[in-house]
Amino acid sequence: MALKSSLNLENTTVLDIAYVAAGATVKPHGTCVPKAHVSTPLCRVQFSTQTSATSAMRAEAWLPDEWYGRFLGLGNGGLGGCISYRELDYGTSMHFATVGTNNGHDGDEGRAFLGNEEVLNDFAYRSIHVEAIIGKQIVETYYGQPHDKAYYLGCSTGGRQGTQTALKYPEDFDGILAGAPATDFNHLLHWSGMMARAIGAPEGTSSPAFIPPELWKLVAAEVLAQCDGLDGVRDGIITEPDACPFRPEALLCHDQGSGKCLTLAQVEALRTIYAPLYGDGELLYPRFDPGSEGIYIGGARFSGEFSHYPKDWLRYAVLNVTDYDFSQYGPAAGRAMEEVNPGGIATFDGDLSAFRDRGGKFLTYHGRIDPLIPSGNSKRVYDLVARTLRTASLDAFYRLIMVPGMGHCAGGPGAASFGQREGTNARNVSSHNALLALVDWVEGGVAPEAITGTADDGTERVHCRYPIRSVWDGEKFGCEN
Ligand SMILES: [Ca+2]
């Protein structure tokens, strides 16, 4: 408890400090997960920081016994609201002093945004900055010396938070690992809403555009039939979905009674979602990647219900209402999201010059069968940054690794484990582990040329950095010179 009395942190209350042995299970804060695992012996500091007169965030610093001088800040997911306990465990198992926050509210939903702009500000840009400021002070007090280098790890909303932090607070982190970033956030959620509408939400099974799970299996098989071989090998993975001109017309019914074909309304729905989303002639969001349908058959995406992300965002953050008739959802909702842009959340700004100039390194990755955030958006952001900074290659400080056959942040038939999070079977070497690759880049000046992923069955595949293409040489994939 000596630590508690020596910690004098701005606007912060230290709630509990406990030593945790390796292999223990601890009770998490909040409603997101029932328990959290601790692999490495550490000191667990729970704290609360007042972020404004009407908002506060919960956070935890996990301080491993064996520390290599590195600080790691963590992001969140979805509309969370959830301290990333698995990543706290992952970071500390890699000997980082690791800090995670609940992002200013509890739970993976947006109700807390209703009528509280400051809670939105925490979510949109502030929590990660506060986490870095307060977390670093706790680390210095506990170890009796400041950290050497500061890193960030997050995926999805966490990828957006990492991007936002590089834009707004470029001094906070030396290295940022940002997966599947939910950047251009308002358009992303609008895309999600429009996709739901296209395939029958909220009417669901009564909509002529609704596609039941057994027909989605047919669609997934047809996508592979048309495009799996384009990369040179039929292995169930489409290396470059942007090269796949999927034609759903191939499934159009000639015999309505067969049950193994699609109606015209269903084909039209597919034509809509496998095309980019435009509004008033402007590209709002890239298309649903062909190949992404396979891993979410039977899941919420195709249920005919509106996803709760655009639902909560529109009601609680944008319109500030409790009720909305989602059968009326359309382009006007997207324009409202864009105009209000709660908390300045859009995160679609290519000016990373301050982060670059202070020596920051940005490593980002995106699975190419991500059904929640189309991988084309990461290419789009790369191109935006390159255009803004007036340079053809961002290699000096920003690298984007494209991961064929990986879903949202992890999973899928591809070589989808590469140290981006806990629970992956990647080897702990920088050639196979994105977090260690980032450390090598920041501390050793050795930039990752590629990252090798490992699939569930143990096979490996090298993942190339955009815009370098992944090519099949007859035996394996490699990165084109
Ligand atoms: Ca293939």
XYZ file of C-alpha atoms and ligand atoms in Angstrom, residues 228-229 231 233-239 477, ligand 1:
12
model
C -10.742 -18.443 -55.393
C -8.606 -19.421 -58.367
C -4.657 -15.869 -57.180
C -4.478 -21.616 -56.224
C -7.858 -22.919 -55.106
C -7.298 -22.965 -51.367
C -10.529 -21.391 -50.112
C -8.885 -17.969 -49.788
C -9.280 -15.020 -52.134
C -5.975 -13.194 -51.842
C 2.792 -17.268 -51.525
Ca -7.041 -18.791 -53.656
